[in-house]
């Protein structure tokens, strides 16, 4: 059975975690059968709220999740966020 490409990418990201539950907890998703349902084809097209939670919770590239284009995780964005946090922390410590 061919899975939806978005479902395949969600499964790929979830495999980076110790368990599906760890992944879903990190993303704030309470449907603990989501990954099993995606693998079996019971859920073919996850809703927009689930997709948004996955992008926010896992830090994956939303464009990649939806289209497969680009890299799953954009390192430059992560590094920029870390630098911004450090700058904000330094500024806060000065005041």
Short mmCIF file of C-alpha atoms in Angstrom, two decimals:
data_model
loop_
_atom_site.label_atom_id
_atom_site.label_comp_id
_atom_site.label_asym_id
_atom_site.label_seq_id
_atom_site.Cartn_x
_atom_site.Cartn_y
_atom_site.Cartn_z
CA UNK A 1 0.00 0.00 0.00
CA UNK A 2 1.40 3.40 -0.97
CA UNK A 3 1.27 5.96 1.78
CA UNK A 4 0.65 9.64 1.34
CA UNK A 5 4.06 11.35 0.88
CA UNK A 6 3.33 13.71 3.78
CA UNK A 7 2.54 10.70 5.99
CA UNK A 8 5.84 9.12 4.94
CA UNK A 9 7.73 12.28 5.92
CA UNK A 10 5.95 12.45 9.31
CA UNK A 11 6.94 8.83 9.95
CA UNK A 12 10.53 9.64 8.94
CA UNK A 13 10.68 12.52 11.44
CA UNK A 14 9.08 10.42 14.19
CA UNK A 15 11.83 7.82 13.74
CA UNK A 16 14.34 10.36 15.11
CA UNK A 17 12.74 10.01 18.55
CA UNK A 18 12.97 7.17 21.06
CA UNK A 19 9.29 6.34 20.52
CA UNK A 20 6.23 7.57 18.67
CA UNK A 21 4.86 8.76 22.02
CA UNK A 22 7.99 10.87 22.65
CA UNK A 23 7.57 12.45 19.22
CA UNK A 24 3.87 13.13 19.70
CA UNK A 25 4.42 14.55 23.20
CA UNK A 26 7.12 16.88 21.85
CA UNK A 27 4.66 18.07 19.20
CA UNK A 28 1.74 18.44 21.62
CA UNK A 29 -0.36 15.83 19.83
CA UNK A 30 -2.64 13.75 22.05
CA UNK A 31 -3.62 11.16 19.44
CA UNK A 32 -1.05 8.53 20.42
CA UNK A 33 -2.14 6.24 17.58
CA UNK A 34 -1.30 8.84 14.90
CA UNK A 35 1.95 7.22 13.75
CA UNK A 36 0.41 3.73 13.71
CA UNK A 37 -2.59 5.10 11.81
CA UNK A 38 -0.32 6.81 9.27
CA UNK A 39 1.73 3.63 8.80
CA UNK A 40 -1.39 1.52 8.28
CA UNK A 41 -3.08 4.04 6.00
CA UNK A 42 -6.05 4.61 8.34
CA UNK A 43 -5.14 8.30 8.31
CA UNK A 44 -4.26 9.37 4.79
CA UNK A 45 -4.13 13.15 5.10
CA UNK A 46 -3.28 14.67 8.49
CA UNK A 47 -5.06 17.95 9.19
CA UNK A 48 -3.45 21.37 9.18
CA UNK A 49 -3.37 21.59 12.99
CA UNK A 50 -1.43 18.31 13.21
CA UNK A 51 0.99 19.48 10.52
CA UNK A 52 1.54 22.82 12.28
CA UNK A 53 2.17 21.08 15.60
CA UNK A 54 4.72 18.79 13.95
CA UNK A 55 6.59 21.71 12.40
CA UNK A 56 6.61 23.68 15.66
CA UNK A 57 7.30 20.72 17.95
CA UNK A 58 9.97 18.97 15.91
CA UNK A 59 11.51 22.03 14.29
CA UNK A 60 11.29 20.46 10.86
CA UNK A 61 11.09 22.49 7.67
CA UNK A 62 7.39 23.04 6.87
CA UNK A 63 8.03 23.29 3.14
CA UNK A 64 9.83 19.97 3.19
CA UNK A 65 7.03 18.38 5.22
CA UNK A 66 4.37 19.49 2.74
CA UNK A 67 6.23 19.19 -0.56
CA UNK A 68 9.38 17.16 -0.01
CA UNK A 69 11.45 20.08 -1.33
CA UNK A 70 14.48 21.25 0.60
CA UNK A 71 16.00 19.66 3.68
CA UNK A 72 14.02 18.20 6.59
CA UNK A 73 15.83 20.49 9.01
CA UNK A 74 17.32 23.81 8.00
CA UNK A 75 20.46 24.20 10.10
CA UNK A 76 20.85 27.86 9.21
CA UNK A 77 17.47 28.69 10.77
CA UNK A 78 18.31 26.75 13.93
CA UNK A 79 21.66 28.51 14.27
CA UNK A 80 20.06 31.89 13.69
CA UNK A 81 17.51 31.22 16.42
CA UNK A 82 20.26 30.22 18.84
CA UNK A 83 22.23 33.36 18.04
CA UNK A 84 19.15 35.52 18.49
CA UNK A 85 18.50 33.88 21.86
CA UNK A 86 22.10 34.51 22.97
CA UNK A 87 21.89 38.16 21.90
CA UNK A 88 18.60 38.62 23.78
CA UNK A 89 20.10 36.94 26.85
CA UNK A 90 23.18 39.18 26.75
CA UNK A 91 21.00 42.26 26.35
CA UNK A 92 18.79 41.19 29.27
CA UNK A 93 21.82 40.66 31.50
CA UNK A 94 23.09 44.16 30.75
CA UNK A 95 19.87 45.82 31.90
#
